[in-house]
Structures are given as C-alpha cells and as structure tokens.
CSV table of C-alpha atoms and ligand atoms in Angstrom, one decimal:
chain,number,residue,atom,x,y,z
A,111,MET,CA,51.8,-80.6,-33.5
A,112,THR,CA,50.4,-81.4,-30.4
A,113,MET,CA,49.0,-78.5,-28.1
A,114,VAL,CA,50.5,-78.6,-24.5
A,115,ILE,CA,47.7,-76.7,-22.3
A,116,THR,CA,49.1,-75.8,-18.7
A,117,PRO,CA,47.0,-76.3,-15.8
A,118,PRO,CA,46.9,-72.6,-14.3
A,119,ILE,CA,48.7,-71.7,-12.0
A,120,GLU,CA,46.5,-72.1,-8.3
A,121,ARG,CA,47.7,-68.8,-5.8
A,122,ALA,CA,47.5,-69.6,-2.6
A,123,LYS,CA,44.5,-68.0,-1.0
A,124,ILE,CA,44.9,-65.0,1.7
A,125,PRO,CA,44.0,-66.0,4.9
A,126,VAL,CA,41.6,-63.2,6.4
A,127,ILE,CA,39.6,-62.9,9.6
A,128,VAL,CA,36.5,-61.1,9.9
A,129,VAL,CA,35.7,-60.3,13.9
A,130,GLY,CA,32.2,-59.3,14.2
A,131,CYS,CA,29.2,-61.8,12.7
A,132,GLY,CA,26.0,-59.2,12.1
A,133,VAL,CA,24.8,-58.2,9.0
A,134,ILE,CA,28.3,-56.2,8.2
A,135,GLY,CA,30.6,-59.2,9.0
A,136,LEU,CA,29.1,-61.6,7.0
A,137,THR,CA,28.3,-59.5,4.0
A,138,THR,CA,32.2,-57.7,4.2
A,139,ALA,CA,33.0,-62.0,4.2
A,140,LEU,CA,30.9,-62.5,1.5
A,141,VAL,CA,32.3,-60.1,-0.7
A,142,LEU,CA,36.0,-61.0,-0.2
A,143,GLN,CA,34.7,-65.0,-0.2
A,144,ARG,CA,33.7,-64.5,-3.2
A,145,THR,CA,36.7,-62.8,-4.9
A,146,GLN,CA,38.6,-66.1,-4.6
A,147,ARG,CA,41.9,-64.4,-3.8
A,148,TYR,CA,40.8,-64.8,-0.3
A,149,SER,CA,40.2,-68.2,2.4
A,150,VAL,CA,38.0,-66.1,4.9
A,151,THR,CA,37.4,-66.9,8.3
A,152,VAL,CA,34.5,-64.9,10.0
A,153,VAL,CA,34.4,-65.0,14.5
A,154,GLY,CA,31.5,-63.4,16.5
A,155,ARG,CA,30.8,-63.6,19.9
A,156,ASP,CA,27.3,-64.0,18.9
A,157,ILE,CA,26.2,-66.0,15.4
A,158,PRO,CA,23.2,-66.0,13.6
A,159,GLU,CA,22.9,-69.9,14.7
A,160,ASP,CA,22.6,-67.8,18.3
A,161,LEU,CA,18.7,-67.5,17.3
A,162,LEU,CA,18.0,-70.6,16.7
A,163,GLY,CA,18.7,-71.6,20.9
A,164,PRO,CA,16.8,-71.4,23.4
A,165,HIS,CA,18.3,-68.4,25.3
A,166,GLY,CA,16.7,-66.2,23.7
A,167,ILE,CA,18.3,-63.1,21.5
A,168,SER,CA,21.7,-61.3,23.3
A,169,GLN,CA,20.5,-57.0,23.3
A,170,SER,CA,24.5,-56.9,22.4
A,171,TRP,CA,24.6,-57.8,18.5
A,172,ALA,CA,22.2,-55.1,16.2
A,173,SER,CA,21.8,-57.1,13.4
A,174,PRO,CA,18.3,-59.1,14.9
A,175,PHE,CA,16.6,-56.6,16.2
A,176,ALA,CA,16.4,-53.9,12.4
A,177,GLY,CA,13.2,-54.2,10.7
A,178,ALA,CA,14.4,-54.1,7.9
A,179,ASN,CA,13.6,-52.1,5.3
A,180,TRP,CA,15.5,-50.1,2.6
A,181,ARG,CA,14.9,-46.2,2.3
A,182,PRO,CA,17.9,-44.1,2.6
A,183,CYS,CA,19.1,-41.5,5.1
A,184,SER,CA,22.5,-40.1,4.1
A,185,ALA,CA,22.9,-36.7,4.0
A,186,ASP,CA,24.4,-34.5,1.3
A,187,HIS,CA,27.5,-34.7,2.3
A,188,GLU,CA,27.2,-38.1,3.2
A,189,GLN,CA,28.4,-39.6,-0.2
A,190,GLN,CA,29.9,-42.9,0.5
A,191,MET,CA,26.5,-43.9,2.2
A,192,GLN,CA,24.8,-42.6,-0.9
A,193,ILE,CA,26.8,-45.0,-2.9
A,194,ALA,CA,26.2,-47.3,-0.3
A,195,GLU,CA,22.8,-46.7,-0.5
A,196,GLN,CA,22.4,-47.1,-4.1
A,197,LEU,CA,24.8,-50.5,-4.5
A,198,THR,CA,22.7,-52.0,-1.7
A,199,TYR,CA,18.9,-51.3,-3.5
A,200,PHE,CA,20.1,-52.9,-6.4
A,201,MET,CA,21.8,-55.7,-5.0
A,202,MET,CA,19.1,-56.7,-2.3
A,203,ARG,CA,16.7,-56.5,-5.7
A,204,ASP,CA,18.8,-58.7,-7.6
A,205,ILE,CA,19.1,-61.7,-4.6
A,206,ALA,CA,15.3,-61.3,-3.9
A,207,GLU,CA,14.8,-61.6,-7.7
A,208,GLU,CA,17.5,-64.6,-7.6
A,209,SER,CA,17.4,-66.2,-4.1
A,210,PRO,CA,13.8,-65.9,-3.1
A,211,GLN,CA,15.3,-67.8,0.2
A,212,ALA,CA,17.4,-65.1,0.6
A,213,GLY,CA,13.6,-63.8,2.9
A,214,ILE,CA,14.2,-60.2,0.6
A,215,LYS,CA,11.0,-58.8,-1.3
A,216,ILE,CA,10.4,-56.1,-3.7
A,217,ILE,CA,7.7,-54.4,-2.2
A,218,THR,CA,5.7,-50.8,-2.2
A,219,LYS,CA,6.9,-48.4,0.1
A,220,ALA,CA,4.7,-45.2,0.7
A,221,ASP,CA,7.2,-42.5,2.3
A,222,PHE,CA,6.3,-39.3,3.9
A,223,GLY,CA,10.1,-38.6,5.1
A,224,SER,CA,11.6,-39.6,8.1
A,225,SER,CA,13.1,-37.7,11.8
A,226,LYS,CA,15.6,-36.2,9.6
A,227,GLY,CA,13.6,-33.2,9.0
A,228,GLU,CA,13.5,-33.4,5.5
A,229,LEU,CA,10.5,-30.3,4.8
A,230,GLY,CA,9.5,-30.3,1.8
A,231,THR,CA,12.5,-31.9,0.0
A,232,LYS,CA,12.1,-34.5,-2.8
A,233,PRO,CA,14.5,-37.3,-2.1
A,234,ARG,CA,17.7,-37.6,-4.1
A,235,PHE,CA,16.8,-41.7,-4.4
A,236,LEU,CA,13.8,-41.0,-6.0
A,237,GLY,CA,16.1,-40.5,-9.2
A,238,TYR,CA,16.4,-44.2,-9.6
A,239,VAL,CA,14.1,-46.1,-7.4
A,240,LYS,CA,12.0,-48.0,-9.1
A,241,GLY,CA,8.0,-47.4,-9.5
A,242,VAL,CA,8.0,-43.5,-8.0
A,243,HIS,CA,4.7,-42.2,-7.8
A,244,GLU,CA,3.5,-39.1,-6.2
A,245,VAL,CA,0.9,-39.6,-3.4
A,246,GLU,CA,-2.0,-36.8,-2.8
A,247,ARG,CA,-1.8,-34.7,0.0
A,248,ARG,CA,-5.0,-35.9,1.2
A,249,TYR,CA,-4.3,-38.9,2.2
A,250,TRP,CA,-0.5,-38.3,3.7
A,251,PRO,CA,-0.4,-39.2,7.6
A,252,GLU,CA,0.0,-36.9,10.8
A,253,ASN,CA,4.1,-35.2,10.6
A,254,ALA,CA,4.4,-36.1,6.8
A,255,VAL,CA,6.9,-34.0,4.8
A,256,PHE,CA,6.2,-35.0,1.8
A,257,GLY,CA,4.7,-38.0,-0.1
A,258,TYR,CA,5.9,-41.1,-2.1
A,259,THR,CA,5.7,-44.3,-3.1
A,260,TYR,CA,8.4,-46.1,-4.8
A,261,GLU,CA,9.5,-49.9,-4.8
A,262,SER,CA,11.6,-50.7,-1.9
A,263,VAL,CA,13.0,-53.9,-0.5
A,264,VAL,CA,11.8,-55.6,2.9
A,265,VAL,CA,14.3,-58.2,4.5
A,266,ASN,CA,13.3,-61.3,7.0
A,267,VAL,CA,16.6,-60.9,9.6
A,268,PRO,CA,16.2,-63.7,10.4
A,269,LEU,CA,16.0,-66.0,7.5
A,270,TYR,CA,18.5,-63.7,5.5
A,271,LEU,CA,21.0,-63.8,8.7
A,272,SER,CA,20.8,-67.6,8.4
A,273,TRP,CA,21.2,-67.2,4.6
A,274,LEU,CA,24.3,-65.1,4.8
A,275,VAL,CA,25.8,-67.7,6.5
A,276,ALA,CA,24.3,-70.4,4.1
A,277,GLU,CA,26.4,-69.0,1.3
A,278,PHE,CA,29.3,-68.1,2.7
A,279,ARG,CA,30.0,-71.4,3.8
A,280,GLY,CA,28.7,-72.3,0.6
A,281,LEU,CA,32.1,-70.5,-1.0
A,282,GLY,CA,34.2,-72.8,1.8
A,283,GLY,CA,34.2,-69.7,3.9
A,284,VAL,CA,34.6,-70.8,8.2
A,285,VAL,CA,31.9,-69.0,10.5
A,286,THR,CA,33.4,-69.7,14.1
A,287,LYS,CA,32.1,-68.8,17.7
A,288,GLY,CA,34.2,-66.3,20.0
A,289,GLU,CA,34.9,-63.5,21.7
A,290,LEU,CA,38.1,-61.4,21.6
A,291,LYS,CA,39.8,-59.5,24.2
A,292,HIS,CA,42.5,-57.3,22.2
A,293,ILE,CA,41.6,-57.3,18.0
A,294,SER,CA,45.0,-58.8,17.6
A,295,ASP,CA,43.8,-62.8,18.8
A,296,ALA,CA,41.8,-62.7,16.4
A,297,LEU,CA,44.6,-63.9,14.7
A,298,ARG,CA,44.9,-66.8,17.2
A,299,PHE,CA,41.9,-68.6,14.4
A,300,ILE,CA,44.0,-69.5,12.4
A,301,ASP,CA,46.4,-72.3,13.5
A,302,ASP,CA,49.2,-71.9,10.7
A,303,GLY,CA,50.6,-68.1,12.0
A,304,ARG,CA,50.2,-66.9,8.4
A,305,CYS,CA,47.0,-64.6,9.2
A,306,GLU,CA,47.8,-60.7,9.2
A,307,THR,CA,44.7,-59.3,7.8
A,308,ILE,CA,41.7,-58.8,10.0
A,309,ILE,CA,38.3,-56.6,9.5
A,310,ASN,CA,37.0,-55.1,12.4
A,311,CYS,CA,32.7,-55.6,12.5
A,312,THR,CA,32.7,-55.2,15.9
A,313,ALA,CA,30.0,-52.9,15.7
A,314,MET,CA,29.2,-51.4,19.2
A,315,GLY,CA,32.0,-54.3,20.5
A,316,SER,CA,34.9,-51.5,19.3
A,317,LEU,CA,33.9,-49.3,21.9
A,318,SER,CA,35.8,-51.1,24.3
A,319,LEU,CA,38.1,-53.9,21.8
A,320,GLY,CA,41.1,-54.1,23.3
A,321,GLY,CA,44.0,-52.2,21.0
A,322,VAL,CA,41.5,-50.4,18.3
A,323,ALA,CA,38.8,-48.8,21.3
A,324,ASP,CA,36.8,-45.6,20.1
A,325,ASP,CA,34.8,-44.4,22.2
A,326,SER,CA,33.2,-42.3,19.8
A,327,VAL,CA,30.8,-45.5,19.3
A,328,TYR,CA,27.2,-45.1,21.4
A,329,PRO,CA,24.2,-47.2,21.4
A,330,THR,CA,21.1,-45.7,19.6
A,331,ARG,CA,18.3,-47.7,21.3
A,332,GLY,CA,15.1,-48.5,19.4
A,333,GLN,CA,11.7,-50.3,20.2
A,334,VAL,CA,9.8,-52.2,17.2
A,335,VAL,CA,6.8,-54.2,17.9
A,336,LEU,CA,6.2,-57.9,16.2
A,337,VAL,CA,2.6,-58.1,15.2
A,338,ASP,CA,0.7,-61.4,13.4
A,339,ALA,CA,-0.8,-59.1,10.4
A,340,PRO,CA,-1.2,-61.2,6.8
A,341,ASN,CA,-2.9,-59.1,5.1
A,342,VAL,CA,-0.6,-56.0,5.3
A,343,ASN,CA,1.5,-55.7,1.6
A,344,ILE,CA,3.1,-52.5,1.9
A,345,THR,CA,6.3,-51.0,4.2
A,346,THR,CA,5.3,-46.9,5.0
A,347,GLY,CA,7.1,-44.7,7.1
A,348,THR,CA,6.3,-41.3,8.3
A,349,PRO,CA,8.1,-39.7,10.9
A,350,GLY,CA,6.6,-39.1,15.2
A,351,ASN,CA,6.4,-36.2,16.9
A,352,SER,CA,9.8,-35.5,17.6
A,353,GLU,CA,13.3,-36.0,16.3
A,354,ASP,CA,13.6,-39.3,17.9
A,355,LYS,CA,10.3,-40.9,16.7
A,356,ALA,CA,9.1,-42.4,14.1
A,357,ALA,CA,6.1,-44.9,13.3
A,358,TYR,CA,7.4,-47.7,10.5
A,359,VAL,CA,5.1,-50.4,9.4
A,360,ILE,CA,7.7,-53.2,7.8
A,361,PRO,CA,6.0,-56.7,7.2
A,362,ARG,CA,8.4,-59.4,6.3
A,363,GLY,CA,7.1,-61.4,4.0
A,364,ASP,CA,5.9,-64.4,6.6
A,365,GLY,CA,2.4,-62.8,7.3
A,366,THR,CA,3.9,-61.3,10.2
A,367,VAL,CA,5.0,-57.3,10.4
A,368,ILE,CA,7.2,-54.9,12.1
A,369,LEU,CA,6.3,-52.6,13.8
A,370,GLY,CA,8.3,-49.2,15.0
A,371,GLY,CA,9.6,-47.2,16.6
A,372,VAL,CA,12.2,-45.1,18.5
A,373,PHE,CA,15.2,-43.8,18.1
A,374,GLU,CA,17.0,-43.0,21.8
A,375,GLU,CA,20.6,-41.4,21.2
A,376,GLY,CA,22.6,-42.9,24.2
A,377,ASN,CA,19.6,-44.9,25.6
A,378,THR,CA,20.2,-48.3,27.2
A,379,ASN,CA,17.7,-48.8,29.2
A,380,ALA,CA,16.8,-52.5,27.5
A,381,HIS,CA,13.3,-52.8,28.7
A,382,GLN,CA,10.7,-52.0,26.3
A,383,ASP,CA,8.6,-48.8,27.4
A,384,MET,CA,4.8,-49.7,27.3
A,385,GLN,CA,4.2,-45.5,26.9
A,386,THR,CA,6.1,-46.2,23.6
A,387,THR,CA,4.4,-49.3,22.7
A,388,ASP,CA,1.4,-47.7,23.3
A,389,GLU,CA,2.4,-45.0,20.8
A,390,ILE,CA,3.4,-47.5,17.8
A,391,LEU,CA,0.5,-49.2,18.0
A,392,TYR,CA,-1.6,-46.2,17.1
A,393,GLN,CA,0.1,-44.7,15.1
A,394,CYS,CA,0.9,-47.3,12.7
A,395,LEU,CA,-2.2,-48.4,12.6
A,396,ALA,CA,-3.7,-44.9,11.8
A,397,MET,CA,-1.0,-45.3,8.9
A,398,CYS,CA,-1.9,-49.3,8.2
A,399,PRO,CA,-5.8,-50.4,8.9
A,400,GLN,CA,-4.6,-53.7,7.1
A,401,LEU,CA,-2.7,-54.3,9.8
A,402,ILE,CA,-6.0,-56.0,11.3
A,403,SER,CA,-8.4,-55.8,9.3
A,404,GLY,CA,-9.6,-58.6,6.1
A,405,TYR,CA,-8.3,-56.2,3.8
A,406,SER,CA,-4.8,-56.5,1.4
A,407,SER,CA,-3.2,-52.9,1.8
A,408,THR,CA,-4.6,-50.4,-0.9
A,409,GLY,CA,-1.7,-47.9,-0.7
A,410,LYS,CA,-4.3,-44.9,-1.2
A,411,SER,CA,-4.6,-43.3,2.4
A,412,PHE,CA,-2.4,-42.9,4.7
A,413,ASN,CA,-4.4,-41.2,7.9
A,414,ASN,CA,-7.5,-42.8,8.9
A,415,ALA,CA,-9.2,-42.5,13.1
A,416,VAL,CA,-7.7,-45.0,14.8
A,417,SER,CA,-10.5,-46.3,18.2
A,418,LYS,CA,-9.2,-47.5,21.8
A,419,ASP,CA,-10.8,-50.8,20.8
A,420,ASP,CA,-8.8,-50.9,16.8
A,421,VAL,CA,-5.1,-50.5,19.4
A,422,GLU,CA,-6.5,-53.7,21.7
A,423,GLU,CA,-7.8,-55.4,18.7
A,424,LEU,CA,-4.0,-54.9,17.2
A,425,ARG,CA,-2.3,-55.5,20.6
A,426,LYS,CA,-3.9,-59.1,20.6
A,427,ARG,CA,-1.7,-59.8,17.4
A,428,ILE,CA,1.5,-59.2,19.2
A,429,ILE,CA,3.8,-61.5,19.2
A,430,ALA,CA,6.8,-59.9,20.3
A,431,ILE,CA,8.1,-56.5,21.6
A,432,ASN,CA,11.6,-56.1,21.1
A,433,VAL,CA,14.3,-54.1,22.1
A,434,GLY,CA,17.8,-53.1,20.1
A,435,PHE,CA,20.5,-50.9,19.8
A,436,ARG,CA,21.8,-49.5,16.5
A,437,PRO,CA,25.4,-49.4,16.9
A,438,SER,CA,26.3,-45.5,16.1
A,439,ARG,CA,29.3,-43.5,15.7
A,440,LYS,CA,30.3,-39.3,16.0
A,441,GLY,CA,31.0,-38.7,12.1
A,442,GLY,CA,29.2,-42.3,10.9
A,443,PRO,CA,30.6,-45.5,10.1
A,444,ARG,CA,34.3,-46.2,9.8
A,445,LEU,CA,35.6,-47.3,6.8
A,446,GLU,CA,39.2,-47.1,6.9
A,447,VAL,CA,42.8,-48.9,7.1
A,448,GLN,CA,44.9,-49.2,10.1
A,449,ARG,CA,48.6,-51.2,10.4
A,450,MET,CA,49.5,-52.0,13.3
A,451,GLY,CA,52.8,-53.6,13.1
A,452,LYS,CA,52.5,-56.2,10.0
A,453,ILE,CA,49.1,-56.9,11.1
A,454,VAL,CA,46.5,-54.7,8.0
A,455,ILE,CA,43.1,-53.6,10.0
A,456,VAL,CA,40.7,-52.9,8.2
A,457,HIS,CA,37.6,-51.0,10.3
A,458,ASN,CA,34.2,-51.1,9.2
A,459,TYR,CA,32.2,-50.8,11.9
A,460,GLY,CA,28.8,-47.9,13.6
A,461,HIS,CA,25.7,-48.0,10.5
A,462,SER,CA,23.2,-47.0,13.2
A,463,GLY,CA,20.2,-47.5,11.4
A,464,TYR,CA,21.5,-48.3,8.8
A,465,GLY,CA,23.4,-51.2,8.3
A,466,TYR,CA,21.3,-53.5,5.9
A,467,GLN,CA,20.3,-51.1,3.6
A,468,THR,CA,24.2,-49.8,3.1
A,469,SER,CA,25.9,-53.2,3.9
A,470,TRP,CA,26.9,-54.3,0.2
A,471,GLY,CA,28.3,-51.0,-0.7
A,472,TYR,CA,30.0,-51.2,2.4
A,473,ALA,CA,31.3,-54.7,2.3
A,474,SER,CA,32.3,-53.9,-0.9
A,475,MET,CA,34.2,-51.1,-0.3
A,476,ALA,CA,36.2,-52.0,2.9
A,477,ALA,CA,37.2,-55.1,0.3
A,478,SER,CA,38.5,-52.6,-2.4
A,479,MET,CA,40.6,-51.6,0.4
A,480,LEU,CA,41.7,-54.6,1.4
A,481,ASP,CA,42.8,-55.1,-2.2
A,482,ALA,CA,44.7,-51.5,-2.4
A,483,ALA,CA,46.5,-52.1,1.0
A,484,LEU,CA,47.9,-55.2,0.5
A,485,SER,CA,49.0,-54.3,-2.7
A,486,LYS,CA,50.9,-51.6,-1.6
A,487,ASN,CA,52.7,-54.4,0.5
A,488,GLN,CA,53.6,-56.1,-2.3
A,489,SER,CA,55.5,-53.5,-4.3
A,490,ASN,CA,57.1,-52.0,-0.8
B,899,LIG,C1,15.3,-51.6,16.4
B,899,LIG,C2,16.1,-51.4,15.3
B,899,LIG,C3,15.7,-51.8,13.5
B,899,LIG,C4,16.1,-51.4,12.8
B,899,LIG,N1,15.9,-50.7,11.4
B,899,LIG,C5,16.7,-51.4,10.3
B,899,LIG,C6,16.4,-50.9,9.3
B,899,LIG,O1,15.3,-50.9,8.8
B,899,LIG,N2,17.5,-50.9,8.1
B,899,LIG,C7,18.1,-51.3,8.0
B,899,LIG,O2,19.2,-51.6,7.3
B,899,LIG,N3,19.0,-51.8,9.6
B,899,LIG,C8,18.1,-51.3,10.9
B,899,LIG,N4,18.5,-50.9,11.8
B,899,LIG,C9,20.1,-51.4,11.8
B,899,LIG,C10,20.4,-52.8,11.9
B,899,LIG,O3,19.8,-53.3,12.7
B,899,LIG,C11,22.2,-51.9,12.0
B,899,LIG,O4,22.8,-51.3,11.3
B,899,LIG,C12,23.3,-53.4,12.2
B,899,LIG,O5,22.7,-55.0,12.8
B,899,LIG,C13,24.6,-53.2,11.8
B,899,LIG,O6,25.7,-54.4,12.0
B,899,LIG,P1,26.6,-55.1,12.6
B,899,LIG,O7,27.1,-56.4,11.6
B,899,LIG,O8,27.7,-53.7,12.3
B,899,LIG,O9,27.0,-55.2,13.7
B,899,LIG,P2,26.1,-56.3,15.1
B,899,LIG,O10,24.5,-57.1,14.1
B,899,LIG,O11,25.6,-55.3,16.2
B,899,LIG,O12,27.2,-57.5,15.0
B,899,LIG,C14,28.6,-57.0,15.9
B,899,LIG,C15,29.1,-58.7,16.2
B,899,LIG,O13,30.6,-58.0,15.9
B,899,LIG,C16,30.2,-59.0,17.4
B,899,LIG,N5,31.3,-58.5,18.7
B,899,LIG,C17,31.4,-57.5,19.1
B,899,LIG,N6,32.5,-57.6,20.3
B,899,LIG,C18,32.8,-58.8,19.4
B,899,LIG,C19,34.0,-58.9,20.1
B,899,LIG,N7,34.9,-58.6,21.4
B,899,LIG,N8,34.6,-60.6,20.6
B,899,LIG,C20,33.9,-61.3,19.1
B,899,LIG,N9,33.0,-60.8,19.0
B,899,LIG,C21,32.5,-59.0,19.2
B,899,LIG,C22,29.2,-59.7,17.5
B,899,LIG,O14,28.7,-60.6,18.8
B,899,LIG,C23,28.1,-59.8,16.5
B,899,LIG,O15,28.4,-60.7,16.1
B,899,LIG,C24,17.7,-51.7,12.7
B,899,LIG,C25,18.2,-52.0,14.2
B,899,LIG,C26,17.3,-51.8,15.3
B,899,LIG,C27,18.0,-51.9,16.6
C-alpha cells in the first residue's frame, strides 16, 4: 500500500505594521515575525541605520541614548512590569550566551539602590537573579540604601539595535523609513490594501500622532557621559543627592563606558549641563576608581576618595556627552488594544527609563494581545 503524504497547508500570513523602530518596536516586530503567523513591516521616522550616517543622532528618539543595563525599577503594584523585567532578564541572558554579536553581556552589578527610595529593603528581584551576594556596609558608596552584587546584563545599544534589525530581516521582516501624521497612514506602507493591524510603538511620538494622540506622555531628560575606560568590568549604581539624580557606571563591553545621570521630568533642555557632567564624573569615580586606574574592578570598595586631578584625568577620556529623553507616561506604559473601525491597533509605548530591560516582556504581551484581538474578530 502506498502512503499519500499531503503537504501542510500554507496559511496566508497576516500583515502587520509596527510603527516605531526603537527597541520596543523592533523587539515587538521580531516576536511577531518569529511566530510565523504574521508578516511584519516596521516603519519609523528614525531607524538604527541612521546611527551610521553623517548627521549625528536625532534626539527625537530614546533608544540610541540608553546605558543600557538591566536593573528593575517596578513598584510593588506594577505587576505587568515585574513580569516584563523578569522575562527580559532571562531572554537577554540567553541572547548573551547564544549570540555574542548582539552586544549583550552578562556582568556583575553592584547595586546600592535607586532614586525611587527603596530605604532598607531587599528588592524582590534578588529572589530570581543569579549570583547574589551582600556587600559589607563599610564598602557602600554615599547615598546607598542597600548593597548587593548579582549577575545583570549590559547592552551595547548601537550593536544591539543593529542585531535586532538583522534578526528581523533574516526572517523576512521589512524595515522602512517614514514619518506618519495620522496612525492610519501606516496602512499605506503595505500596498495590497489587506493590512488592518497596527502596533503603535512611537514612544514620545504618541504625544502628537493623529488619531491616537496621548497627552499623558512626557519626556524625562537624561544626560550621560561616554568615556574610554577599558579596565571597568562591573556595572554599578547608587542613588544621587536628590530624587532626580543617580550615579551609574555601565561598561559596554568594547572598552567604552556610559556614566550617568539624571532623571529630569518635563525638562526639554537638549544641551549638556556642565554642572551635571562634573557631578557625574565625580560620583562615578568615587564608586569606580578603575575608570582611570590601570587595574580591573575588584568589586570591593565603592566609596573611594576623589581628587580634582582624578576628575580631570577622567575628563580627558570623554568620547561624547549625550542628552536623551526617556519616553515617560503618567500611569506607566500603555499596553492595550484599540479598535478604529476595522483597524485593530495594539499600543505598546511609554517605557520611560526601562525600555531595554522590559522589552521582551512587553513585546510578548503585545503579541498575545494581538493574537487574542484577531481571534475575537474571527469568532464575531
Ligand atoms: C540617558 C538614558 C539612559 C537610559 N538607560 C536605560 C537603561 O539603562 N536601561 C533601560 O532599560 N532603558 C534605559 N533607557 C530608556 C530606553 O532608552 C527607552 O525606554 C527606550 O529606548 C524606549 O524605546 P522605544 O522604542 O519605546 O522608543 P524610541 O527609541 O524613542 O523609538 C520611537 C520610535 O518611534 C518613531 N516615531 C515616533 N513618532 C513617529 C511618527 N509620527 N511616525 C513614524 N515614526 C515615529 C521614532 O522615529 C522611533 O523609531 C535610557 C534612556 C535614556 C535617555
């Protein structure tokens, strides 16, 4: 008897447009494309290829300006964000191990609290991160509210954004440059007129995007200093002298290190503030003398004396001083489905200062919401 094998029926993929080509748009697009149920096109006014061009980096998007490291900042009631942080931690660890070219590294973090005022607490995420050790109080930096080291991840942002694009394109995804005035303009980027599905990842752009403008979006200014400091091999962070300051040191794995920073809500000054730069250099040196010394970080003491000469030595190593704007939103990120006639829109924007460290979590949740919204369409 001959057996007849019927080939699997190729189902037509559902076309989806993702508006926004920062870390949130790209990760969401990649998650959707990987399901093989969707054929995804990303359209963005700013795209990672722009970073290679001669015109400098536009401050109208946030993704090129991040440190970026993984350090949860969800409050107790922010359960969606907690899930996103945890999922992204393990996803980024896998990427670091499986795809070194992605620019993610697993690295020790010395964590002394954040400007969110976690006085005396043991953060919840210490329950799942790997390699947790307590740091003796005598080694804590100024302003510390606790002291732990654990395995975190750092992201070399230009490398990682290019890797996301390459992964997505490798699966047949399309990235294209374009600016929309109205959300429904997105549909023009697929010419057969079949697309009725949009994911809105426009971050600060959501403030004025026609049809979906959201006035709860606002910028939180950041200023970071990029230095050449190849001996730094741990990432550190501690609260600053006020709620809108912190000191953090994030090595990018290529000999350069990001130093920060400030969290200035509503401040739209696009230029560097000299006093902020001085404070960043001083506080980061106190935590991390390896920024100028010939030795690799030992991860021992984080409250070292700093002289004026030390600061000037570090100043010589500055490569760039950057100002960027975190896309914040009153009430936190918007992750929800909106229907506009026949069009299904999934919003995924407003990730403030934590877009990288939550990206895989929010992208997966957005994909699940899209699946659910479309299956509801079919059953109606
Ligand atoms: C100084 C600084 C340090 C940071 N450090 C960290 C960190 O350590 N860890 C971390 O997790 N996060 C960090 N962040 C936050 C992180 O950078 C953001 O949360 C993240 O980049 C947001 O990504 P996004 O894709 O939502 O937005 P964006 O990167 O702003 O991208 C928005 C996209 O939408 C497009 N767009 C907008 N409007 C339109 C329109 N009308 N038409 C077409 N396209 C449009 C833009 O061109 C862009 O492509 C930091 C941010 C800053 C500024």
